[in-house]
XYZ file of N, CA and C in Angstrom:
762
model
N 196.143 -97.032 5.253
C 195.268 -96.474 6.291
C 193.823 -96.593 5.815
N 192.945 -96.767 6.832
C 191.701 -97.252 6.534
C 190.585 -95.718 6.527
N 190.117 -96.003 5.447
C 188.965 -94.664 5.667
C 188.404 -94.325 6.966
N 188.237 -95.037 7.791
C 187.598 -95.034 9.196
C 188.996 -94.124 9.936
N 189.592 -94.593 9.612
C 191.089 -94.267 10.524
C 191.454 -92.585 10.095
N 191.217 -92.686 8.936
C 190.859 -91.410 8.239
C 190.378 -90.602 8.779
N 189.040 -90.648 9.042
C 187.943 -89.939 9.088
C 188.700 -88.982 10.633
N 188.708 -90.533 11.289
C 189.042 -90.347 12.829
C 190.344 -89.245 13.046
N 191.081 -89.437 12.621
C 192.110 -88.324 12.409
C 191.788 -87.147 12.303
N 190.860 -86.832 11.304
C 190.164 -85.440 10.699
C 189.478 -84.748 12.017
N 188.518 -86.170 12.306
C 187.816 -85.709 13.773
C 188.458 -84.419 14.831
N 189.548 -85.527 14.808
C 190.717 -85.103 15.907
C 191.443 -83.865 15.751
N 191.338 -83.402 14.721
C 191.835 -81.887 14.580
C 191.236 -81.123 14.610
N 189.875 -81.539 14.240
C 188.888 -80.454 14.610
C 188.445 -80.298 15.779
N 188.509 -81.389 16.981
C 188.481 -80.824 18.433
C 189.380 -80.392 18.864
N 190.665 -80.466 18.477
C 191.858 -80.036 19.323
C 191.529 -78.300 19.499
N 191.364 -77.572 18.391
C 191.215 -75.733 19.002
C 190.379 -75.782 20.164
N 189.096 -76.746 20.175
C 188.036 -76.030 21.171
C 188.478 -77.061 22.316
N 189.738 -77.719 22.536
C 190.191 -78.985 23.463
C 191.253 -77.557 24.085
N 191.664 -76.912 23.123
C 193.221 -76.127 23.798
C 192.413 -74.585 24.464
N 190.983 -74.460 23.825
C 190.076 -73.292 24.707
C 189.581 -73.635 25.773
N 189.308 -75.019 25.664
C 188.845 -75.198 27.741
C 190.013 -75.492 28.577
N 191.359 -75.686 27.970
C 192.632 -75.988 28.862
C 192.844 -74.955 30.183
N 192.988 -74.793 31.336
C 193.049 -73.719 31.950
C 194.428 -73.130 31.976
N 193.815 -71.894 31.118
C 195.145 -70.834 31.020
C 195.642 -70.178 32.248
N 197.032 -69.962 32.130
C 197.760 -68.843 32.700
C 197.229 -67.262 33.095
N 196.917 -67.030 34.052
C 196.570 -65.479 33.838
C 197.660 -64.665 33.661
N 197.786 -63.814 32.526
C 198.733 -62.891 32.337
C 198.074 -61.418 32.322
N 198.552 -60.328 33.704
C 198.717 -58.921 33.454
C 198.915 -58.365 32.585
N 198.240 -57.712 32.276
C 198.790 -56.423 30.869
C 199.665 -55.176 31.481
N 200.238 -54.180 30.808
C 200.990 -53.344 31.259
C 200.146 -52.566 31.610
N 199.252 -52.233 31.734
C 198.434 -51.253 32.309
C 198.304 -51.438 33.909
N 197.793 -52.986 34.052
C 197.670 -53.281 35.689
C 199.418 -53.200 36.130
N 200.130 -53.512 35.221
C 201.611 -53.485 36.209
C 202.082 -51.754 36.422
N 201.676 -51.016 35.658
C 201.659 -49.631 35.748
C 200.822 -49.165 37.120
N 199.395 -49.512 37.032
C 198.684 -49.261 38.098
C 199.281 -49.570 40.200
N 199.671 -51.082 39.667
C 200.299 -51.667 41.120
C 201.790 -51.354 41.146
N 202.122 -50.386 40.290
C 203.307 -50.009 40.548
C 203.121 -48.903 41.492
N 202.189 -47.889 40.633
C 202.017 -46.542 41.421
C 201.565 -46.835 42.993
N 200.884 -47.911 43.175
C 200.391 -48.337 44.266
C 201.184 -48.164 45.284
N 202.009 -49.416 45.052
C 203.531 -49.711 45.727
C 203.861 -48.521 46.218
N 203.821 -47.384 45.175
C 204.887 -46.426 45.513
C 204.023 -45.275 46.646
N 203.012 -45.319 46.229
C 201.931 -44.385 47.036
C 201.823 -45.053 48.818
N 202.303 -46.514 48.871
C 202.252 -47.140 50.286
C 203.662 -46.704 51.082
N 204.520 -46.291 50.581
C 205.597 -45.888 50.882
C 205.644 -45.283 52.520
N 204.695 -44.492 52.793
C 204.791 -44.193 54.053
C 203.394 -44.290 54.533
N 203.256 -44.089 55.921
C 201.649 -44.177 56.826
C 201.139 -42.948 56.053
N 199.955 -43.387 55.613
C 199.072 -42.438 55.075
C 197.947 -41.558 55.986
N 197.591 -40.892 55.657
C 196.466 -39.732 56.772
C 195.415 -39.280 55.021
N 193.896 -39.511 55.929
C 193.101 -38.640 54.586
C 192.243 -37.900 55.766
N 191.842 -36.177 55.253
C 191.459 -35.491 55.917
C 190.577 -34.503 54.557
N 189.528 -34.521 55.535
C 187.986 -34.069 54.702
C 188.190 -32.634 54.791
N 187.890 -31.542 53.737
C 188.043 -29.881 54.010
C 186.969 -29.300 53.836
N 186.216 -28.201 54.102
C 185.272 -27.817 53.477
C 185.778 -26.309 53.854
N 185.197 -24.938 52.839
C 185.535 -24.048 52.583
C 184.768 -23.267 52.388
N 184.962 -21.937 52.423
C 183.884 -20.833 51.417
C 184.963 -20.549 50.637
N 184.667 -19.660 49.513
C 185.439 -18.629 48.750
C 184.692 -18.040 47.441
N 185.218 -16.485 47.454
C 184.410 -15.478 47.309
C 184.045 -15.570 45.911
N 183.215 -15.028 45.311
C 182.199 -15.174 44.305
C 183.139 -15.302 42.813
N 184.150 -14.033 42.859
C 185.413 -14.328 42.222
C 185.751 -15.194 41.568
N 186.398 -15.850 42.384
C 187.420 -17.064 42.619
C 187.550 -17.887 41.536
N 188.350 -18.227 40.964
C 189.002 -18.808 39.262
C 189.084 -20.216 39.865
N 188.759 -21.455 38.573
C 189.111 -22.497 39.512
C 191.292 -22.396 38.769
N 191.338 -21.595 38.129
C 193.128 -21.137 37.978
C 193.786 -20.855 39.502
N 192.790 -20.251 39.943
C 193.843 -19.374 41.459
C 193.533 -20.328 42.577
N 192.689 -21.219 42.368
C 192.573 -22.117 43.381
C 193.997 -23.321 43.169
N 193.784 -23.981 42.181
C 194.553 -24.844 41.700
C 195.635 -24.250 41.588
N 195.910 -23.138 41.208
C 197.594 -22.552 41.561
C 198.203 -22.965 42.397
N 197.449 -22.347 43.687
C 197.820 -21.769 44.803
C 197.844 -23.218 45.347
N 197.293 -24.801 45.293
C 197.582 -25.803 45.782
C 198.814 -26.265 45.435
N 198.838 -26.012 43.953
C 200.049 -27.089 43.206
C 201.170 -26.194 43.301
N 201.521 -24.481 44.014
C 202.355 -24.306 44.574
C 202.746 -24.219 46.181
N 201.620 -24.845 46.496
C 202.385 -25.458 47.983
C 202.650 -26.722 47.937
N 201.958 -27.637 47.530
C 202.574 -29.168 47.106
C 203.835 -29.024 46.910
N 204.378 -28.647 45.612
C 205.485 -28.416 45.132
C 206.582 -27.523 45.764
N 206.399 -26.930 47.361
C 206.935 -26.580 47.782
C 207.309 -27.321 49.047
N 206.339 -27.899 49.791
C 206.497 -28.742 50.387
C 207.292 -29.872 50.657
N 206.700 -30.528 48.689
C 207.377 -31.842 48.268
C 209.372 -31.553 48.182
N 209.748 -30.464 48.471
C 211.188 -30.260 49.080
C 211.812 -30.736 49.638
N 210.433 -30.466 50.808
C 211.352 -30.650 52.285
C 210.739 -32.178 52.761
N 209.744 -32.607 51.796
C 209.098 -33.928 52.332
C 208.918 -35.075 50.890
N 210.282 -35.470 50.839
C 210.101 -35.685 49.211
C 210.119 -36.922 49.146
N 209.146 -37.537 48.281
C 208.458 -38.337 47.667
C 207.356 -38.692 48.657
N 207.020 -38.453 49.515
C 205.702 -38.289 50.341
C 204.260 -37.305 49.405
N 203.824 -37.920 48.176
C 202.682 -37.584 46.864
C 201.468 -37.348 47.537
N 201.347 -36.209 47.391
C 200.195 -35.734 47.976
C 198.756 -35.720 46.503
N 197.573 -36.826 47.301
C 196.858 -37.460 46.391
C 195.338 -36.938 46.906
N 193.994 -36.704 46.048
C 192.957 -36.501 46.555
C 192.260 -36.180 45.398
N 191.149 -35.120 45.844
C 190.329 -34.764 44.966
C 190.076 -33.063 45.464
N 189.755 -32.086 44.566
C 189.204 -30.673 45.220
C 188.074 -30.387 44.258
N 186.788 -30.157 44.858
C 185.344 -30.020 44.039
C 185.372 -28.372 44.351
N 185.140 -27.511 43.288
C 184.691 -25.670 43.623
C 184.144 -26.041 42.925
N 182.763 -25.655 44.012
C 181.573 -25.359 43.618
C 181.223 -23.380 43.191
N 180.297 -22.953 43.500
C 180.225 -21.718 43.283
C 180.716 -20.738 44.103
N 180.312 -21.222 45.045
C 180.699 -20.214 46.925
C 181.657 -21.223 47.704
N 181.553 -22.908 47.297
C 182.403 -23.385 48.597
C 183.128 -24.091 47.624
N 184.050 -25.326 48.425
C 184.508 -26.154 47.718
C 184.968 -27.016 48.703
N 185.302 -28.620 48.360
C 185.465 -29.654 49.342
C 186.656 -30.580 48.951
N 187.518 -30.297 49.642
C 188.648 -30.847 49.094
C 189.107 -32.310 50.090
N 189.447 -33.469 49.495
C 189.900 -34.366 50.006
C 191.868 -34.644 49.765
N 192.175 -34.893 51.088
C 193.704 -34.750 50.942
C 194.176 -36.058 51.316
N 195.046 -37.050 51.119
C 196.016 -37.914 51.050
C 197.331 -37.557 51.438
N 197.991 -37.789 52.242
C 199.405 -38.077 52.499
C 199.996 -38.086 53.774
N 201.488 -37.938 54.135
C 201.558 -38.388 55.621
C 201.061 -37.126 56.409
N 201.466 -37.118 57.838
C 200.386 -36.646 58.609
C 201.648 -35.233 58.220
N 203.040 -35.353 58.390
C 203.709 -34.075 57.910
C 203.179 -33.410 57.216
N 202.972 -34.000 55.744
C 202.635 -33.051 54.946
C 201.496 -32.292 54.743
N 200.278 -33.359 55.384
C 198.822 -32.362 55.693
C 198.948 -31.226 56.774
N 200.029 -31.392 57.610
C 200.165 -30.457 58.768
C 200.897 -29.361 57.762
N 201.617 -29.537 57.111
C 202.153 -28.295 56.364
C 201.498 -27.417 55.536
N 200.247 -27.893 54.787
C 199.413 -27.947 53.854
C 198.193 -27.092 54.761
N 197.634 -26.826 55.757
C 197.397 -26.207 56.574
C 197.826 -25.476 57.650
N 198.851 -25.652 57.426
C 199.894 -24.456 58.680
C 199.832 -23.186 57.072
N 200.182 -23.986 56.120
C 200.401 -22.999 54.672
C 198.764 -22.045 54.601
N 197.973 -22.659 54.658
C 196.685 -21.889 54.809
C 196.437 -21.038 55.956
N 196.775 -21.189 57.107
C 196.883 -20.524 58.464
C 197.707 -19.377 57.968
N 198.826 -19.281 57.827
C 199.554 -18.715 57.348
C 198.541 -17.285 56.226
N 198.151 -17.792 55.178
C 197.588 -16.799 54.520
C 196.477 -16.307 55.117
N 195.805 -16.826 55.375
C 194.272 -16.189 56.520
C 194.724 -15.491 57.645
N 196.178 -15.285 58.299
C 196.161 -14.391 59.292
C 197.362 -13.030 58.374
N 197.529 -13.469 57.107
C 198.362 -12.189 56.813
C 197.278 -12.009 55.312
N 196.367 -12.143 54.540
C 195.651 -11.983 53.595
C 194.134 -11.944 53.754
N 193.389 -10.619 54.367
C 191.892 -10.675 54.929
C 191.530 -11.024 53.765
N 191.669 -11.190 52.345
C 191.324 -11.426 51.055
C 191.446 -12.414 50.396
N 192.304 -13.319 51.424
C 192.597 -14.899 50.496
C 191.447 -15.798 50.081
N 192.026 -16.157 48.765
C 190.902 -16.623 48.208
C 190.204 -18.001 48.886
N 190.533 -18.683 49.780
C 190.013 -19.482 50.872
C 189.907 -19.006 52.084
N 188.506 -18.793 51.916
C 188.204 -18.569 53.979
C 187.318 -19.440 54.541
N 187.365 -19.356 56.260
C 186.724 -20.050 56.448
C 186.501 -21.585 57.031
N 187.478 -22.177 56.195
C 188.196 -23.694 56.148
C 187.322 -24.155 57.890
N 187.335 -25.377 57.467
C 186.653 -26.522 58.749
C 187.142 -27.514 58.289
N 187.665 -28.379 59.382
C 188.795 -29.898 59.161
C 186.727 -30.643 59.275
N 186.133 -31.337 58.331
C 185.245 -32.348 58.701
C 185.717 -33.629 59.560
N 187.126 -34.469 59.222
C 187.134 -35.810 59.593
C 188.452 -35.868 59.140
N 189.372 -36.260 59.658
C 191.550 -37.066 59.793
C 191.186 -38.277 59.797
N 191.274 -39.052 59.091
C 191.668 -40.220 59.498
C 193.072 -40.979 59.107
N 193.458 -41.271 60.180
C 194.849 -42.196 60.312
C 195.138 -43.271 59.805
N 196.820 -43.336 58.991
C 197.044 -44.871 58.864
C 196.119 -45.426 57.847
N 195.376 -45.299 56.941
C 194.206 -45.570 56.456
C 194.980 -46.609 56.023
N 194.449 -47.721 55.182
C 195.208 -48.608 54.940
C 195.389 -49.051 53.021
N 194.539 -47.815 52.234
C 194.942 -47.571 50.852
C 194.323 -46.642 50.934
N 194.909 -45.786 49.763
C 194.192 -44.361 48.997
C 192.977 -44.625 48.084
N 192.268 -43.720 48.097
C 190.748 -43.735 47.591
C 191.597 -43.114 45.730
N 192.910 -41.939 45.836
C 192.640 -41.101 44.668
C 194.505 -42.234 44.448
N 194.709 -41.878 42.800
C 196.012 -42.126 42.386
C 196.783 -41.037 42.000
N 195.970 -39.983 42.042
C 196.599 -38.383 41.751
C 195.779 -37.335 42.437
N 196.168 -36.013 42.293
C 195.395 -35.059 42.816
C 194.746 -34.243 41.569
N 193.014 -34.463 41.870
C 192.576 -33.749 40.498
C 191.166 -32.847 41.105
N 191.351 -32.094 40.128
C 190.234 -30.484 40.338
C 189.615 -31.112 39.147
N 188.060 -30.635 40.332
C 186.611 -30.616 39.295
C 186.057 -28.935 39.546
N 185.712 -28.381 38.582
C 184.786 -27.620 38.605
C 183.222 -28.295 39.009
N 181.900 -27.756 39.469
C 180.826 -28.161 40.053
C 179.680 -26.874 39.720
N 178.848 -27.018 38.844
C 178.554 -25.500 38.275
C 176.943 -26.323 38.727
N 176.627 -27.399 39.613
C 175.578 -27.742 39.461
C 174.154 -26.733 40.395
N 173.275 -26.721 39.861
C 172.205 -25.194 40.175
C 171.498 -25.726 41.715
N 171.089 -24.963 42.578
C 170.865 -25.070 44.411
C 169.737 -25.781 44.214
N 169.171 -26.810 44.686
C 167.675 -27.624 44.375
C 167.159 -27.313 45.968
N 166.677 -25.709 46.315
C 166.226 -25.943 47.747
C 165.123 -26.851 48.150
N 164.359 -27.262 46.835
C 163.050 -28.207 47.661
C 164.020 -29.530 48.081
N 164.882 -30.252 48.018
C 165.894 -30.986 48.167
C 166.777 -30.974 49.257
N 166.645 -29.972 50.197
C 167.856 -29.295 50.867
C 168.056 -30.183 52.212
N 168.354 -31.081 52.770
C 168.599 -32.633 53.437
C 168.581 -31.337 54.910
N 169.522 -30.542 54.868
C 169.614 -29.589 55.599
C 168.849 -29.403 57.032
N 168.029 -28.835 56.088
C 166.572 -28.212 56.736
C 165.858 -29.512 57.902
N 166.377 -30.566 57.183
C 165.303 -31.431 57.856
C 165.998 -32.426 58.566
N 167.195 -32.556 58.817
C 168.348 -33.754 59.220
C 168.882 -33.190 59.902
N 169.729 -34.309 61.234
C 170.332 -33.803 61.837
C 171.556 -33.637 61.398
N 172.653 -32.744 62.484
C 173.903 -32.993 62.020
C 174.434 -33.965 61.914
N 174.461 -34.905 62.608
C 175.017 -36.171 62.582
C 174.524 -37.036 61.383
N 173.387 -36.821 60.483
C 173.143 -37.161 59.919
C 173.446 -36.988 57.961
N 173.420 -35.326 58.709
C 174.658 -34.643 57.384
C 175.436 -35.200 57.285
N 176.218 -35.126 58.308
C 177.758 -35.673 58.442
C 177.825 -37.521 57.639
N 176.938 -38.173 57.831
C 176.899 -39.701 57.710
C 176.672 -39.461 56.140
N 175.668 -38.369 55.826
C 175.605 -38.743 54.180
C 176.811 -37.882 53.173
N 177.442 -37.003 54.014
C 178.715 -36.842 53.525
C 179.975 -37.314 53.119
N 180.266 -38.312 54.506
C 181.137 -39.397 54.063
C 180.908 -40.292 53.393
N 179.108 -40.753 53.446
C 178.919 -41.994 52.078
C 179.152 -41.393 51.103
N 178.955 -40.272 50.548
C 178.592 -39.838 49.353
C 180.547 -39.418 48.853
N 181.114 -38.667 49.408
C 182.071 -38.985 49.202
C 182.853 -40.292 48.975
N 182.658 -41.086 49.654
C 184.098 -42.296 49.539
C 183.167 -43.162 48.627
N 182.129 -42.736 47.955
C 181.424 -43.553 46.818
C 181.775 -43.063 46.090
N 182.121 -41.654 45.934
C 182.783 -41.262 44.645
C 184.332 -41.180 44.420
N 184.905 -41.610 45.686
C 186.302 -41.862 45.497
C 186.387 -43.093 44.848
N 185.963 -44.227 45.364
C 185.805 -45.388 44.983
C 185.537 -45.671 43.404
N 184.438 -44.952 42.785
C 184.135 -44.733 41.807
C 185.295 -44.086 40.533
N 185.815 -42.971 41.202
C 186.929 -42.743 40.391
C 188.597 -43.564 40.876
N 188.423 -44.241 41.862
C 189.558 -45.203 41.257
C 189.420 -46.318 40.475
N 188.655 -46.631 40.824
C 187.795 -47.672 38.866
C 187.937 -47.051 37.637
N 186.904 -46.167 37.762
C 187.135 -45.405 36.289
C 188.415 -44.629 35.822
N 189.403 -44.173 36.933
C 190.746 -43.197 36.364
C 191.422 -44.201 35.907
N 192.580 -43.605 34.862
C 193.515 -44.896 34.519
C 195.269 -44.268 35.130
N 196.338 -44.900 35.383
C 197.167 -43.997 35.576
C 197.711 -43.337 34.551
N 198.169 -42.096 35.156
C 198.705 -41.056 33.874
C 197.764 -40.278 32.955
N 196.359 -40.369 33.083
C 195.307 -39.657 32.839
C 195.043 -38.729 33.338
N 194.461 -37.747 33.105
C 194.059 -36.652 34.175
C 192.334 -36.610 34.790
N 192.422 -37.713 34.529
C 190.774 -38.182 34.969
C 189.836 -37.221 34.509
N 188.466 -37.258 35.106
C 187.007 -36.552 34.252
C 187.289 -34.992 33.973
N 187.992 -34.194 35.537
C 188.258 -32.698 35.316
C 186.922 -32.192 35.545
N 186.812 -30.874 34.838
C 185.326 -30.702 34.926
C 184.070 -31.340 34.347
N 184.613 -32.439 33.978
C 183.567 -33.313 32.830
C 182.731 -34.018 34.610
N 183.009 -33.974 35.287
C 182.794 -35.418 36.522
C 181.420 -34.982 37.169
N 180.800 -33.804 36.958
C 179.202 -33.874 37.296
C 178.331 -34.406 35.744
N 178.961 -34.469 34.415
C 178.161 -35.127 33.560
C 178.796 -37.016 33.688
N 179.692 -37.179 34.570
C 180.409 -39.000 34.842
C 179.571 -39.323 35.813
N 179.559 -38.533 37.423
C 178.715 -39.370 38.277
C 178.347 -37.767 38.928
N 176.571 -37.561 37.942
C 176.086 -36.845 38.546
C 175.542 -36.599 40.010
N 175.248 -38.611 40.055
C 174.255 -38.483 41.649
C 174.927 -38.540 42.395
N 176.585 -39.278 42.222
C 177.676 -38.745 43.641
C 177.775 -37.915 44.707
N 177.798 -36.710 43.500
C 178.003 -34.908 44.165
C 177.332 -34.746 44.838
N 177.755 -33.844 46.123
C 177.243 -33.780 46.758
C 176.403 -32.408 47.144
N 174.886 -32.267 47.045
C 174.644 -30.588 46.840
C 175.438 -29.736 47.421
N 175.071 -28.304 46.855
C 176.358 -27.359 47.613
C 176.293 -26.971 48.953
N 174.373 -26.855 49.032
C 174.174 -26.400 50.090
C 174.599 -27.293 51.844
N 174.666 -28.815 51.148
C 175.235 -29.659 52.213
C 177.198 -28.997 52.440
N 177.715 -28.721 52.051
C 178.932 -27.845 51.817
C 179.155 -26.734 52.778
N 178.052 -25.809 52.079
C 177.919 -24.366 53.144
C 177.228 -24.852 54.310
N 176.550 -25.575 54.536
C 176.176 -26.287 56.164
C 177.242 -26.106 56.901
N 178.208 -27.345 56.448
C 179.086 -28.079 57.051
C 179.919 -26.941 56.966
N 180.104 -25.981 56.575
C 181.449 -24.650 56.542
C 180.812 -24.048 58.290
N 179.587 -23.434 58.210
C 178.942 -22.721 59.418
C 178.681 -23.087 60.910
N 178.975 -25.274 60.680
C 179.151 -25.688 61.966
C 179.916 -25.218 63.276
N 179.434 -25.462 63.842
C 180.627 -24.770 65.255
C 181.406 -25.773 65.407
N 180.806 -26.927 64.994
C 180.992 -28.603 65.644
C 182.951 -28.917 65.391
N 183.421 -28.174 64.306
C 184.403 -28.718 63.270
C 185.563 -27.560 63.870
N 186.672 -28.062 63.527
C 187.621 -27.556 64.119
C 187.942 -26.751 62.728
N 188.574 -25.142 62.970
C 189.409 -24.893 61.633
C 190.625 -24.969 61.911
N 191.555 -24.892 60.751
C 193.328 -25.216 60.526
C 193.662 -24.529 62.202
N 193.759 -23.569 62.212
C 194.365 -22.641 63.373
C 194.358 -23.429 64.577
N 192.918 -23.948 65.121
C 192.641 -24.483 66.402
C 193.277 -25.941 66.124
N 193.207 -26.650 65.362
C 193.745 -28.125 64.724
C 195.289 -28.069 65.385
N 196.060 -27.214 64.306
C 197.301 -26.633 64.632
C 198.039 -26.589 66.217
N 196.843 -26.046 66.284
C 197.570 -25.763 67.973
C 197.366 -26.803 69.134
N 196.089 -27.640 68.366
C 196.348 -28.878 69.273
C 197.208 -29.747 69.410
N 197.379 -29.827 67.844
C 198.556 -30.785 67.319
C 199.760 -30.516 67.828
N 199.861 -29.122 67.492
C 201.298 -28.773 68.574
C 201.662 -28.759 69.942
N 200.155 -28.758 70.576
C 200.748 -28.735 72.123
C 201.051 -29.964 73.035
N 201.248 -29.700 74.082
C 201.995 -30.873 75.144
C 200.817 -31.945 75.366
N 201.476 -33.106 74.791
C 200.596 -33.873 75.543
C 200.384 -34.202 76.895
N 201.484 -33.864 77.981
C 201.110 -34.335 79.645
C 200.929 -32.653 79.923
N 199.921 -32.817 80.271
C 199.427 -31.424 80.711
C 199.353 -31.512 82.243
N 199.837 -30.637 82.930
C 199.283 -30.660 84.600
C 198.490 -29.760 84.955
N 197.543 -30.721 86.145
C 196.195 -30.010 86.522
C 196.881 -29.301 87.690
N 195.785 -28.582 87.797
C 196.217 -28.042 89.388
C 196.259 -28.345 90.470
N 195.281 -29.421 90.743
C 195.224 -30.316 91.600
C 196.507 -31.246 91.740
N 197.620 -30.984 90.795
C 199.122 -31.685 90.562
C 200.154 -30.834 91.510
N 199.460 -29.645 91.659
C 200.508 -28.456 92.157
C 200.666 -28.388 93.068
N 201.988 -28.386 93.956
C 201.776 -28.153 95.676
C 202.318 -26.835 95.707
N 201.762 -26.584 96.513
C 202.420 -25.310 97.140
C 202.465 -24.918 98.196
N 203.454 -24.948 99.163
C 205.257 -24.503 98.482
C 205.658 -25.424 97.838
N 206.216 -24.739 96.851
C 206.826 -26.418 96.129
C 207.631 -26.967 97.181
N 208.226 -28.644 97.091
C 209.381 -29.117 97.917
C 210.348 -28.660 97.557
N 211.360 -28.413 98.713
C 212.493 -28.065 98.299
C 213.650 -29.502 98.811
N 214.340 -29.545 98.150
C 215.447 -31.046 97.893
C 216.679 -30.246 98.406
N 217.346 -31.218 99.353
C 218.626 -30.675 99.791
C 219.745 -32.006 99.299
């Protein structure tokens, strides 16, 4: 073999690593994404419903007895409506709190018939107040992969107060951005099987949150339906007859 032939050989092994790094690879998943699009899968399972809450509750109020009192109606629910995972987010702030809910339209109807329920037999329950902001139907993925509580200890900035100077409709528009930016946000950043930020999530995405006082607004609207009136729409007849339907004497049929 000739030194040239040599050389050339040598060449040749030394391009082959950076010949087999521009080859176009295979994309291979890690177990983390097959974990993630698993839960997915399983969360599509039935027509989904997400419905916006807003609340007062009294000065008291533990974020323990809040979060109790959810994760024992979930878990009571999830009984009679099982494997239908009820997914979201709940922010208590100082006086209010804003909870976002996930799941089929059963189980949000239960999940507020359960609150109806305590507000007409508990003048003291630690949620009063409640206003449905926005249902939406069928959505076509979930914003959350679990249901997680933030504490919100952030201080009232009245020179700031959007309030004062906006309309409602305009509240309302920077409510839902500001929310589903921070849903969005924490399905990026959560991983599954984590318990995500917790109360850490006003030092993760401070400018998300949404002030409190936009909160207690939206509690005092007239505009918003609460559980009770919701309830009873939901339950009643849809063919309603006018009066103008009515004869009278009625016919009589022989």
């Amino acid at each position: 073999m000739s030194r040239v032939d040599h050389h050339a050989q040598k060449a040749n092994k030394r391009t082959n690593p950076l010949e087999s790094l521009l080859m176009p690879q295979v994309p291979r998943n890690n177990y983390l994404h097959f974990q993630k699009e698993k839960q997915r899968l399983h969360l599509k399972k039935f027509l989904i419903d997400r419905i916006f809450l807003v609340a007062n509750i009294p000065a008291n109020t533990t974020r323990k007895d809040i979060a109790e009192y959810y994760e024992h109606t979930f878990q009571s629910i999830m009984r009679q409506h099982i494997g239908e995972t009820v997914t979201g987010l709940l922010l208590i702030y100082p006086t209010v709190i804003l909870h976002i809910l996930e799941s089929s339209s059963g189980t949000l109807f239960k999940i507020l018939l359960d609150y109806v329920n305590h507000e007409k037999n508990d003048k003291e329950f630690l949620i009063q107040g409640m206003k449905i902001i926005v249902m939406s139907h069928n959505i076509p993925s979930r914003l959350f992969l679990q249901w997680q509580v933030s504490v919100i200890n952030v201080p009232v900035t009245y020179l700031d107060d959007v309030t004062q100077s906006q309309t409602l409709e305009e509240v309302i528009t920077e409510f839902l951005i500001q929310t589903h930016k921070l849903g969005l946000n924490l399905f990026k950043a959560v991983k599954v099987g984590t318990k995500g930020p917790g109360d850490n999530l006003q030092q993760v995405s401070p400018e998300l949150l949404l002030p409190e006082q936009i909160i207690k607004y939206l509690c005092k609207a007239e505009r918003f339906l609460d559980p009770a009136t919701f309830i009873k729409m939901y339950s009643g007849p849809i063919h309603i007859s006018l009066d103008s339907e009515v004869v009278w004497p009625a016919p009589t049929h022989f």
